mmCIF file of C-alpha atoms in Angstrom:
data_model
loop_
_atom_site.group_PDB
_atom_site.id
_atom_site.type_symbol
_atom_site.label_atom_id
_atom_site.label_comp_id
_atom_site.label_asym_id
_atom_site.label_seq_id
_atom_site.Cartn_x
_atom_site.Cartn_y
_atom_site.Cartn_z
ATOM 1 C CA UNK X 1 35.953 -22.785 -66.343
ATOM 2 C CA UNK X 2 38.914 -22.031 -68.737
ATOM 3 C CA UNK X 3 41.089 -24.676 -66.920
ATOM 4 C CA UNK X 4 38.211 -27.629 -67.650
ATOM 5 C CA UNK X 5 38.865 -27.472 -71.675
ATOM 6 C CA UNK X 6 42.118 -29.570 -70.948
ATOM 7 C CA UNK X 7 41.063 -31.673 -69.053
ATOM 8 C CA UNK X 8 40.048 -35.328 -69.895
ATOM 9 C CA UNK X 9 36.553 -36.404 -69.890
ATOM 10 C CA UNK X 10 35.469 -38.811 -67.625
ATOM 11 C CA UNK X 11 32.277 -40.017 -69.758
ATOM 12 C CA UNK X 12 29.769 -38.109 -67.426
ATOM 13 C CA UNK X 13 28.468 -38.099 -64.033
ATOM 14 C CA UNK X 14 27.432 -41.832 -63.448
ATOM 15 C CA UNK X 15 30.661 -43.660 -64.045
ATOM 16 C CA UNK X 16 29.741 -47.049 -66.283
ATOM 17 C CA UNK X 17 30.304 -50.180 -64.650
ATOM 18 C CA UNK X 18 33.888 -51.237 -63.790
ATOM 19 C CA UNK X 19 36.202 -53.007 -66.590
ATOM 20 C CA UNK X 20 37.240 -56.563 -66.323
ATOM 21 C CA UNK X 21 40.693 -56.561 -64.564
ATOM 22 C CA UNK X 22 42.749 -54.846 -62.526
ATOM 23 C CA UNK X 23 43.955 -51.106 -64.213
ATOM 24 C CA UNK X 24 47.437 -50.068 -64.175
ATOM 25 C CA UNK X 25 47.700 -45.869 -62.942
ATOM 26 C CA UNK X 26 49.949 -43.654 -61.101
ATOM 27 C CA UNK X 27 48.954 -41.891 -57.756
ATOM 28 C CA UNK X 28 49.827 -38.262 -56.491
ATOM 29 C CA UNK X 29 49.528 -37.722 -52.924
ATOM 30 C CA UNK X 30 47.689 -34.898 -52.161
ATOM 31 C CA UNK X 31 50.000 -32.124 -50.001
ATOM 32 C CA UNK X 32 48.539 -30.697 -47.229
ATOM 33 C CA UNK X 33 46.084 -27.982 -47.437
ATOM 34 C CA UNK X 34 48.041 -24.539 -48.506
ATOM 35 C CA UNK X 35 46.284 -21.990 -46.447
ATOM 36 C CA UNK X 36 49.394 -19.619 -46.082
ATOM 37 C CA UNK X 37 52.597 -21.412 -44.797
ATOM 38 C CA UNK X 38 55.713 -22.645 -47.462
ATOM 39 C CA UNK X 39 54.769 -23.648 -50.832
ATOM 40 C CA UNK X 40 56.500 -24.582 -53.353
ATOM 41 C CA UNK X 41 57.297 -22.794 -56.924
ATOM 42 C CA UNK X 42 59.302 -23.831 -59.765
ATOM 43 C CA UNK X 43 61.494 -21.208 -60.437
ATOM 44 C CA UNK X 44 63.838 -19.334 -63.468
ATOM 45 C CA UNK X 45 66.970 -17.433 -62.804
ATOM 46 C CA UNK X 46 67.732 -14.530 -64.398
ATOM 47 C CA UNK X 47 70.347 -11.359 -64.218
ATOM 48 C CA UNK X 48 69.723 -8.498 -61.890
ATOM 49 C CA UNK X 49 71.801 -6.153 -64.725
ATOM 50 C CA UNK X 50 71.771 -7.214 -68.259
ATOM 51 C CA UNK X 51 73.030 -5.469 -71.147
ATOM 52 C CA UNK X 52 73.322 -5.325 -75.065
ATOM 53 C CA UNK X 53 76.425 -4.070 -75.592
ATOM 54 C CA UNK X 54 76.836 -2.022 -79.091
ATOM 55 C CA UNK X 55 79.800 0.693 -80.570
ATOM 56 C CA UNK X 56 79.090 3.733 -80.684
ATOM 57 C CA UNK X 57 80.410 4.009 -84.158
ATOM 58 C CA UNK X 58 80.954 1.914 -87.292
ATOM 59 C CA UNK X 59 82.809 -0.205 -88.916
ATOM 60 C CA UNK X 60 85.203 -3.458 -89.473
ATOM 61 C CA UNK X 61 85.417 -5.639 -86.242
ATOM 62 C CA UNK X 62 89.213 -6.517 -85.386
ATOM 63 C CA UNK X 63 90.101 -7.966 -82.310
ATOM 64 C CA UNK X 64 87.531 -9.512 -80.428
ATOM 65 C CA UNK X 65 88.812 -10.020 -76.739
ATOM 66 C CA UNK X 66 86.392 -12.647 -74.907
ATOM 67 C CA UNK X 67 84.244 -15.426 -75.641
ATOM 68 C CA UNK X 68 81.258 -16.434 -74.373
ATOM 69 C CA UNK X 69 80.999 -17.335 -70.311
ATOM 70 C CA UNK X 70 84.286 -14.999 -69.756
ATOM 71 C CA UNK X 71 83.750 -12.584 -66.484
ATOM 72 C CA UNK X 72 85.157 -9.454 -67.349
ATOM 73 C CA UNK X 73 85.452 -6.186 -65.010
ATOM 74 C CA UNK X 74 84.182 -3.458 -65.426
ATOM 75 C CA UNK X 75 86.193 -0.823 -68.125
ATOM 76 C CA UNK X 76 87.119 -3.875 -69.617
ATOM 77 C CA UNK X 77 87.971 -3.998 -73.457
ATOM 78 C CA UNK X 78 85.860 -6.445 -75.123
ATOM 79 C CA UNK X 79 86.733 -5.810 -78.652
ATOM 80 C CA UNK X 80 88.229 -3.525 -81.212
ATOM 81 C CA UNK X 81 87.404 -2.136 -84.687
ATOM 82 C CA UNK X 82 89.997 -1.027 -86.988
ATOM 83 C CA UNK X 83 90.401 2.228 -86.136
ATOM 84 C CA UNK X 84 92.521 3.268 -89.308
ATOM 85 C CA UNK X 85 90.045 5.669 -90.665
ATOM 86 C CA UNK X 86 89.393 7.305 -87.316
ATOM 87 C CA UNK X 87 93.029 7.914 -86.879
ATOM 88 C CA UNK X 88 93.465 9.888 -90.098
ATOM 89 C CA UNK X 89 90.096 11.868 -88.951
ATOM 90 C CA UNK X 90 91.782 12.955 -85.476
ATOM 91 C CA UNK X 91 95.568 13.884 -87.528
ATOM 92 C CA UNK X 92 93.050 15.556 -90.134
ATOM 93 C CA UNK X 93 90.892 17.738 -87.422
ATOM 94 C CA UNK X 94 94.430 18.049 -85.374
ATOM 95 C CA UNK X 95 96.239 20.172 -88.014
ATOM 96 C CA UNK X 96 92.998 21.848 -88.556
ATOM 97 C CA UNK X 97 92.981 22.561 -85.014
ATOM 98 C CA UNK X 98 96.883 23.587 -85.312
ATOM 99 C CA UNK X 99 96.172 26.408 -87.818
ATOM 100 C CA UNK X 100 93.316 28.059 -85.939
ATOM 101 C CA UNK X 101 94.979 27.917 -82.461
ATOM 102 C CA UNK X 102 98.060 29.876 -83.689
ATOM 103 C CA UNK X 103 95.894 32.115 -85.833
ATOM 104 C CA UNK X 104 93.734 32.837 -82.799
ATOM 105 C CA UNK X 105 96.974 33.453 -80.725
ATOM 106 C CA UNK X 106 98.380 35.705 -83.650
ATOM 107 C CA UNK X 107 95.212 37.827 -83.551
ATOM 108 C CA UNK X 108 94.928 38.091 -79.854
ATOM 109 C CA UNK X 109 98.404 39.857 -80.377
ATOM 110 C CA UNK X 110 97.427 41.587 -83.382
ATOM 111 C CA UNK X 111 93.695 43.054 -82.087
ATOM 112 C CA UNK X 112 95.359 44.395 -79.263
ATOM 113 C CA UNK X 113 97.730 46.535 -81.538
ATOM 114 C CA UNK X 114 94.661 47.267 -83.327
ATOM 115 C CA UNK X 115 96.193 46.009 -86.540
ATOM 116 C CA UNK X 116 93.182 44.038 -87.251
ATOM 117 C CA UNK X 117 89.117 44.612 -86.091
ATOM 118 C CA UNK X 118 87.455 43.271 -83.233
ATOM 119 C CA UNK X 119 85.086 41.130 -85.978
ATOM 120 C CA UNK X 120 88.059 40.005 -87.521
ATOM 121 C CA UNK X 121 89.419 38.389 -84.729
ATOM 122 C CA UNK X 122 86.181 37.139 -83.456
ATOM 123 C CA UNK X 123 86.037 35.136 -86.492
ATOM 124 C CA UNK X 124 89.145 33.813 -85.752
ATOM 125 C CA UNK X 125 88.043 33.041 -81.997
ATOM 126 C CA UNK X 126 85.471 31.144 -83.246
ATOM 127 C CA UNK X 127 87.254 28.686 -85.545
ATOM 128 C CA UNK X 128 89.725 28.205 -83.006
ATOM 129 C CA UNK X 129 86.686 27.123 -80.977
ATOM 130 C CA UNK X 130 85.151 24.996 -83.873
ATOM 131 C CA UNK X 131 88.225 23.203 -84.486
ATOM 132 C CA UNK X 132 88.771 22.785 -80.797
ATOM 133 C CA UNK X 133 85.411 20.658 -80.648
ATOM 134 C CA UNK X 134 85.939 18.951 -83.629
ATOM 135 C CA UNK X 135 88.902 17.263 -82.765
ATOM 136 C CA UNK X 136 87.469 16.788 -79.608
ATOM 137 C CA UNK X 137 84.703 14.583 -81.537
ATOM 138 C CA UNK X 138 87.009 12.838 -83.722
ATOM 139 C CA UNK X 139 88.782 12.113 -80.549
ATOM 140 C CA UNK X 140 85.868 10.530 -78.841
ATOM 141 C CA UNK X 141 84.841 8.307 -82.100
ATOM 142 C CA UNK X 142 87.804 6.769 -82.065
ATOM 143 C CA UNK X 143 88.012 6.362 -78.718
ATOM 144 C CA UNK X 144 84.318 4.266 -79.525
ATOM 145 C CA UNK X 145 86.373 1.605 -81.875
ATOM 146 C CA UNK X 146 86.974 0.082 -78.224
ATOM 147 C CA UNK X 147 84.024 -1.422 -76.488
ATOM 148 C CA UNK X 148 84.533 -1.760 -73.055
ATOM 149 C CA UNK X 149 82.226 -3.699 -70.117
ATOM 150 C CA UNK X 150 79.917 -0.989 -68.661
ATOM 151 C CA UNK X 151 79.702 -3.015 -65.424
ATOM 152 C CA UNK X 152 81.500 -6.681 -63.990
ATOM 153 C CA UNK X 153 79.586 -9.692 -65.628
ATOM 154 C CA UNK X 154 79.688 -12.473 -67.741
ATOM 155 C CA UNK X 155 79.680 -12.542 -71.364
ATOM 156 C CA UNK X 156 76.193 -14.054 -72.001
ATOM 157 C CA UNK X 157 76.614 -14.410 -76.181
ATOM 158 C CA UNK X 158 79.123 -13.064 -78.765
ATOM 159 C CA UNK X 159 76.559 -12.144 -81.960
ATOM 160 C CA UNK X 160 79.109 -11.200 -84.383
ATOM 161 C CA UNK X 161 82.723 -12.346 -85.342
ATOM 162 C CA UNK X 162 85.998 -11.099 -86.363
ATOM 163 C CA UNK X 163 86.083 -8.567 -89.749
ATOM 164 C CA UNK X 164 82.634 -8.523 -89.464
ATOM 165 C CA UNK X 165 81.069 -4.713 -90.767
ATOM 166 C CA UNK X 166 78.872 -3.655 -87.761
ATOM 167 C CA UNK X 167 76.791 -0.719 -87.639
ATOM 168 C CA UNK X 168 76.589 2.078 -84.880
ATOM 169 C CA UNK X 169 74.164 0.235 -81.797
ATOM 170 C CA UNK X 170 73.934 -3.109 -83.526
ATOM 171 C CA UNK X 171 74.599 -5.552 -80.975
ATOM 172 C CA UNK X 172 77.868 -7.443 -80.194
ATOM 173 C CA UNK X 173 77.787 -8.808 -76.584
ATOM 174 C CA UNK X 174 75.004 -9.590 -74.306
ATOM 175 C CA UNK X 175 76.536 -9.018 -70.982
ATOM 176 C CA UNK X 176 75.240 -9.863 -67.631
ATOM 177 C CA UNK X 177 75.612 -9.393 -63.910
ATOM 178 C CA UNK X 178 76.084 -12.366 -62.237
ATOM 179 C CA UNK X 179 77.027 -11.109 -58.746
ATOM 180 C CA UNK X 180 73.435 -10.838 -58.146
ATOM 181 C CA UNK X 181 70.868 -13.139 -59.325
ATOM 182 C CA UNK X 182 66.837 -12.563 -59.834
ATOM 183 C CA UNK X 183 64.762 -15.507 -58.925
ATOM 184 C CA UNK X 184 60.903 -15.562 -60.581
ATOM 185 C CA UNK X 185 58.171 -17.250 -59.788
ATOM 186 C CA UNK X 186 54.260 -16.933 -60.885
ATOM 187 C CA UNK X 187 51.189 -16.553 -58.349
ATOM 188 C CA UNK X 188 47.878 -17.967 -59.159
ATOM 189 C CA UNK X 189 45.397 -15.095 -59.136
ATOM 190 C CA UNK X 190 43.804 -16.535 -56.230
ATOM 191 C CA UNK X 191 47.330 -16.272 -54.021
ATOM 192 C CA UNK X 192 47.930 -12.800 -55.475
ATOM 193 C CA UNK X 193 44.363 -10.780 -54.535
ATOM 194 C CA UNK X 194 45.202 -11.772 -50.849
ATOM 195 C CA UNK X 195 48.236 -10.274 -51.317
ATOM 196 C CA UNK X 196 49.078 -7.231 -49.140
ATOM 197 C CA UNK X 197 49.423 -3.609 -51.030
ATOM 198 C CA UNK X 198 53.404 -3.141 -49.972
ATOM 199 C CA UNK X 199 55.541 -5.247 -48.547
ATOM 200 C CA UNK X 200 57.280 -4.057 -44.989
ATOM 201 C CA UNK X 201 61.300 -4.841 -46.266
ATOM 202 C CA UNK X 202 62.445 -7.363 -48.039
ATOM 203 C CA UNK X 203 62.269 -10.262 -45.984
ATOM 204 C CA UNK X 204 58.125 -9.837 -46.068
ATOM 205 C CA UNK X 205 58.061 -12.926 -47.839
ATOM 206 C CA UNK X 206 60.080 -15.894 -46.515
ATOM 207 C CA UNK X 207 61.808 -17.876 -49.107
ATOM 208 C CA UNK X 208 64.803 -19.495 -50.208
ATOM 209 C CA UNK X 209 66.004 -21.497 -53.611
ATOM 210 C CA UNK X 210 67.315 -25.311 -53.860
ATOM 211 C CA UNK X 211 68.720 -26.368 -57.165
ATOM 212 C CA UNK X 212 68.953 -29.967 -58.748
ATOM 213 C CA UNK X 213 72.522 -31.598 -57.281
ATOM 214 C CA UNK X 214 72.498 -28.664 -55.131
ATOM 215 C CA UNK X 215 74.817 -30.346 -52.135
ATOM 216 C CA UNK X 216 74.544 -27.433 -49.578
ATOM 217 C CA UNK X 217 71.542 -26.131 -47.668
ATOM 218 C CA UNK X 218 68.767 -24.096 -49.317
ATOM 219 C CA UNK X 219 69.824 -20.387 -50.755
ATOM 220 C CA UNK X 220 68.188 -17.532 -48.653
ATOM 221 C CA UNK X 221 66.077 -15.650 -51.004
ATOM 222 C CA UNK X 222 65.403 -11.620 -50.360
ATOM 223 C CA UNK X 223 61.926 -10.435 -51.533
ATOM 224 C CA UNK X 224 61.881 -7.663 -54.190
ATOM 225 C CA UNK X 225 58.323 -7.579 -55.708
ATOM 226 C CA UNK X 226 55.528 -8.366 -57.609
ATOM 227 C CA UNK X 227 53.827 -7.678 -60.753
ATOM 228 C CA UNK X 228 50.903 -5.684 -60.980
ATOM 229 C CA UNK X 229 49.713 -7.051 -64.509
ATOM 230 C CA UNK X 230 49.220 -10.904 -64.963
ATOM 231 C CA UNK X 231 50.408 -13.069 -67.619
ATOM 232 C CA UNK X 232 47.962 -12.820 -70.647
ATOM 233 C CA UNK X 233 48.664 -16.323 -71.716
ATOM 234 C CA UNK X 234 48.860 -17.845 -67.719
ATOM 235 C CA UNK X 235 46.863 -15.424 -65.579
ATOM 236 C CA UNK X 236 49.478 -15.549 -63.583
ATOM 237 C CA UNK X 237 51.532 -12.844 -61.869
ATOM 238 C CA UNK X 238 55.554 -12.502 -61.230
ATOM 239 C CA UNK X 239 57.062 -12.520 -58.155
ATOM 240 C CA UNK X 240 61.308 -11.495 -57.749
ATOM 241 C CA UNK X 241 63.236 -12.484 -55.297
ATOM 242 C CA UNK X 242 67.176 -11.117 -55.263
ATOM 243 C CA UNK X 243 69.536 -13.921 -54.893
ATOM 244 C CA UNK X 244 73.430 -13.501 -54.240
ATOM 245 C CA UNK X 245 75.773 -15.768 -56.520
ATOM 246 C CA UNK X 246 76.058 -18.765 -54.311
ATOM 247 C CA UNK X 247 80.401 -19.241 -53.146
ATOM 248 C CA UNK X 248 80.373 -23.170 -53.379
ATOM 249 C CA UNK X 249 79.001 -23.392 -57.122
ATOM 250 C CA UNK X 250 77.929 -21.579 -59.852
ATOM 251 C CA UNK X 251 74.479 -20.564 -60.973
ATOM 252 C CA UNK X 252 73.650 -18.704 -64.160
ATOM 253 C CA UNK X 253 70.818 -16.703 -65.523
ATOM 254 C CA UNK X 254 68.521 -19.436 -67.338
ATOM 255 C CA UNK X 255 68.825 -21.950 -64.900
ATOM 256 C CA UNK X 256 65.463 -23.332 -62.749
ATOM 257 C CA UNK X 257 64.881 -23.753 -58.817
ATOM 258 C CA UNK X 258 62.429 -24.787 -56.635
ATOM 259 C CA UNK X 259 61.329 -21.531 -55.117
ATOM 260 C CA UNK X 260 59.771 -22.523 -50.834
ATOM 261 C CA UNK X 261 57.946 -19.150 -49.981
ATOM 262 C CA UNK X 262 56.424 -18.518 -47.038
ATOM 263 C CA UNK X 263 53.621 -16.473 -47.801
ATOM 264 C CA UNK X 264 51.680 -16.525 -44.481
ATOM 265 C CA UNK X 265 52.859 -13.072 -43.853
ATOM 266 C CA UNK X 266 51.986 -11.741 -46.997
ATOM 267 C CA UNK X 267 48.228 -12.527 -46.980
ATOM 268 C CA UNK X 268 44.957 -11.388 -46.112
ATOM 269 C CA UNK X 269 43.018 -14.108 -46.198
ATOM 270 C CA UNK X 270 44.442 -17.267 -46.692
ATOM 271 C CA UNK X 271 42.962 -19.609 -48.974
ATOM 272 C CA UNK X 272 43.088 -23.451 -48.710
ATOM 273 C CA UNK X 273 44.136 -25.297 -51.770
ATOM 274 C CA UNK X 274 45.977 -27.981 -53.204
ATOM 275 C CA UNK X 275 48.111 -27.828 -56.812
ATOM 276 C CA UNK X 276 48.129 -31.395 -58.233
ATOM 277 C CA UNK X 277 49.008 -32.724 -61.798
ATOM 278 C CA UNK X 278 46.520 -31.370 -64.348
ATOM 279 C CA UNK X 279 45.959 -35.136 -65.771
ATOM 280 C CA UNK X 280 44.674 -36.037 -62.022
ATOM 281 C CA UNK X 281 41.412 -33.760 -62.833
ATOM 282 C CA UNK X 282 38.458 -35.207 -65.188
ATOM 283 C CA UNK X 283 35.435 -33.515 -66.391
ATOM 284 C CA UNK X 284 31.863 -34.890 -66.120
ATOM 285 C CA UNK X 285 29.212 -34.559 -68.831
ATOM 286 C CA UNK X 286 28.163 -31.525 -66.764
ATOM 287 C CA UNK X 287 31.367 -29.797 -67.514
ATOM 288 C CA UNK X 288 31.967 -30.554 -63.519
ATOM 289 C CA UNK X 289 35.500 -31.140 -62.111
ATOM 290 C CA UNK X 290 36.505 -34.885 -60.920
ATOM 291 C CA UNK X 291 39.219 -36.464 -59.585
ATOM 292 C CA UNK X 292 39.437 -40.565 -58.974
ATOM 293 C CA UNK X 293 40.620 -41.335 -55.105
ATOM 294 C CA UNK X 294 42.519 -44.087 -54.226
ATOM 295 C CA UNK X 295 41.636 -46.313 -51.133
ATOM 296 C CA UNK X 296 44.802 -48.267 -50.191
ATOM 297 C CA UNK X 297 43.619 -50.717 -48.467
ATOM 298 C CA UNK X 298 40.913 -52.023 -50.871
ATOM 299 C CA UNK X 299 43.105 -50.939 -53.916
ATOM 300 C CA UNK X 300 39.614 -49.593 -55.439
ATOM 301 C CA UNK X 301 38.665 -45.733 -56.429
ATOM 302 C CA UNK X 302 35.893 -43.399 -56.214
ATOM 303 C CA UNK X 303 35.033 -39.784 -58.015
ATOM 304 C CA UNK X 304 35.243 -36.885 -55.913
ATOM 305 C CA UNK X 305 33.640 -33.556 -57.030
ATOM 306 C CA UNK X 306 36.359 -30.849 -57.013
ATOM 307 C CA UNK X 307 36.532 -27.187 -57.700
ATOM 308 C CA UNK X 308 39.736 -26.681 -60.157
ATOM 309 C CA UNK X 309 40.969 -22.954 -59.762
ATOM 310 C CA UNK X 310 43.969 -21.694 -62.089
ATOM 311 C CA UNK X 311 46.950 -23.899 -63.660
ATOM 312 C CA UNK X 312 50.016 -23.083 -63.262
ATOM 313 C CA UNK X 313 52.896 -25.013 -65.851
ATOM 314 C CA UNK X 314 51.620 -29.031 -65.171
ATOM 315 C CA UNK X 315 49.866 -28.096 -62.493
ATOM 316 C CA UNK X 316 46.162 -27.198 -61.636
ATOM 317 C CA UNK X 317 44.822 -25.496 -58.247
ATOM 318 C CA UNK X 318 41.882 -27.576 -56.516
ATOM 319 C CA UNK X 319 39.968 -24.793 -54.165
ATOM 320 C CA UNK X 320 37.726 -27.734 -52.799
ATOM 321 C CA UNK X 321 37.088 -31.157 -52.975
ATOM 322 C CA UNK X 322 40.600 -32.676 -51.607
ATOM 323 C CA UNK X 323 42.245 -33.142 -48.649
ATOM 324 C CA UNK X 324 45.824 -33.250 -47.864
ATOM 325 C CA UNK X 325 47.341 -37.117 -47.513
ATOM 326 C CA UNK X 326 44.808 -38.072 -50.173
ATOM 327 C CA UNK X 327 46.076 -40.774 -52.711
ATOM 328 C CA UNK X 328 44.519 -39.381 -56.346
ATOM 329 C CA UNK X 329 44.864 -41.038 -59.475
ATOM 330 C CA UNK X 330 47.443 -38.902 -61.681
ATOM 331 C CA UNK X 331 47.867 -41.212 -64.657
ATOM 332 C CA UNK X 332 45.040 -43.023 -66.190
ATOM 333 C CA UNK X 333 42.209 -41.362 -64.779
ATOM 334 C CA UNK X 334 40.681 -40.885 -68.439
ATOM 335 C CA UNK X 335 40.188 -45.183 -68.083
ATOM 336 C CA UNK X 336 38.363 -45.524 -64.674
ATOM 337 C CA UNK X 337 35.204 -46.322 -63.301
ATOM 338 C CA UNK X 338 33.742 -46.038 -60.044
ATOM 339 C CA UNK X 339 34.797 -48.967 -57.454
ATOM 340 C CA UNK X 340 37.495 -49.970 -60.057
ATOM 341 C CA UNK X 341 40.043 -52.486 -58.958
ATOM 342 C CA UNK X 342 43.448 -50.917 -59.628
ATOM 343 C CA UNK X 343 46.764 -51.704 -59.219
ATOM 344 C CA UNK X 344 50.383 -48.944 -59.026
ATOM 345 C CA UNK X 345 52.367 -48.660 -62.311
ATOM 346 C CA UNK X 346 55.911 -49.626 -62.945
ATOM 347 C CA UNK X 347 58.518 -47.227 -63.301
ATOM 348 C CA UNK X 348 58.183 -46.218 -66.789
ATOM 349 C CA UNK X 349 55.151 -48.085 -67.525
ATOM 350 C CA UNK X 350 52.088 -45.580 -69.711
ATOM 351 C CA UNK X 351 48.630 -45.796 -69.210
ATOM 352 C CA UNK X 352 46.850 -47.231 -72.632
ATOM 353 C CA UNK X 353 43.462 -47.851 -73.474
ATOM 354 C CA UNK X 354 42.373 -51.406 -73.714
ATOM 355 C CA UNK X 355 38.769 -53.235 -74.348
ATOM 356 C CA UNK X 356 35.964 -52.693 -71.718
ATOM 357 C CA UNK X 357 37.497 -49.189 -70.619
ATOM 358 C CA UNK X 358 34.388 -46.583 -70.406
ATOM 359 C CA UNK X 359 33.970 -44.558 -72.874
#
């Protein structure tokens, strides 16, 4: 499997013969089995709306209005370019526009006294109309030296400063929407083919959001949807859940969670597995999956035979093998042998090698 070529080998299928001593590791308890029910994800926020803000024109940046983490409303002006140029282009186009205005009125007057041809006079309509859309352009351009907030937000990053020359759609603010929040997680393969075709509405899928120091209760979590394409680097698929900004404090796009989904509802078949740390799970000589239990009364371990499915961050699916409420060796599994005397780490304390571990 593509999951056993990080795992640590074990030195094959016979373990050697235990090493003087007692062996310092750390122990995982094994959850219970996850066929359906709440499960546990980590989580990344993100913003529902996000946008690269840009002008729409050119030129010397100067007044820039916010800074990064402002909120700003919506029509907001967020900065300024010197609009000096653009202001002689508009009084340029506006006497333009002058002239041909009260030579189109003069010839309306004139054609209908037949002092001068129909063609005559539609040439002068159409300048009228030519410089009438011109200065309606030079207008709008330097209406552009403002940029203003498409939508309420907060100001994410400012990527240029003050009498800086930008260029027409290069980016100056990354703005984004933090009224409503986007909560991702990533399925295992093997949660997402029991997954049904649609969802019903959007609470199909159970789940809310708990954040570290998070004082209040668990954040209800609305279902949105999930990928259809996996991860090329993970396997994994995403899952998005909508998330209203919470009213006692504030989260922002970037931030993690611990996602608890209920997916009962939302599969076929339910599969039983366990995730545990991906340095609980050894490989034989046979290329075979292993994990090292702990007995707690006798403070000794044994292999089990597992069958790893996909990993997920530090974590690895075990399809079979494992039961919930068993004690497995998480640290220092790479330095055991079977019926090995062990004893639980200290805080802080690292597993090292040390003479007579198996090989």
């Amino acid at each position: 499997m593509a999951a056993i070529g990080v795992l640590h080998a074990c030195g094959g299928e016979e373990p050697p013969a235990p090493a003087a001593g007692t062996r310092p590791v750390k122990t995982f308890i094994v959850e219970g089995g996850q066929s359906g029910g709440q499960r546990n994800f980590p989580g990344r926020i993100e913003s529902a709306t996000r946008a690269e803000l840009s002008f729409r024109v050119g030129g010397t940046v100067q007044d820039i209005l916010v800074k990064e983490g402002d909120l700003v409303v919506s029509g907001q002006v967020l900065a300024r370019l010197d609009p000096t140029d653009y202001q002689t282009v508009v009084r340029d186009r506006q006497a333009t526009f002058d002239n041909s205005q009260r030579n189109f009125e003069r010839g309306r007057d004139l054609v209908g006294k037949g002092f001068i041809s129909g063609t005559e006079f539609d040439r002068l309509e159409a300048n009228y109309k030519t410089s009438e859309a011109s200065l309606e352009a030079a207008r709008q351009d330097l209406a552009y030296t403002e940029l203003k907030a498409p939508f309420g937000g907060r100001v994410a990053k400012r990527h240029v400063e003050r009498f800086e020359e930008v260029d027409v759609k290069q980016t100056v603010f990354t703005l984004q929407d933090v009224a409503t929040l986007q909560v991702k997680i990533d399925l295992p393969e093997s949660l997402v083919r029991g997954l049904r075709e649609k969802a019903d509405d959007e609470t199909a899928v159970p789940a809310f959001a708990t954040f570290d120091g998070q004082a209040g209760p668990p954040l209800p979590l609305s279902f949105a949807e999930v990928s259809t394409r996996a991860d090329p680097q993970t396997q994994t698929f995403e899952v998005t859940f909508n998330m209203p900004q919470p009213q006692d404090f504030v989260v922002l796009p970037g931030m993690t969670a611990t996602v608890t989904a209920d997916l009962s509802s939302r599969l076929v078949q339910a599969e039983t597995s366990h995730w545990v740390p991906v340095s609980a799970v050894v490989a034989d000589s046979a290329l075979g999956s292993r994990v090292w239990v702990l007995d707690a009364q006798t403070m000794t371990v044994r292999s089990a035979a597992v069958t790893a499915g996909q990993m997920q961050g530090d974590r690895i699916e075990i399809r079979s093998g494992l039961a919930g409420g068993e004690e497995i060796v998480s640290v220092g599994a790479s330095y055991l042998a079977e019926g090995m005397q062990v004893s639980r780490m200290a805080t802080g304390e690292q597993a090292v090698p040390r003479a007579g571990d198996p090989d």
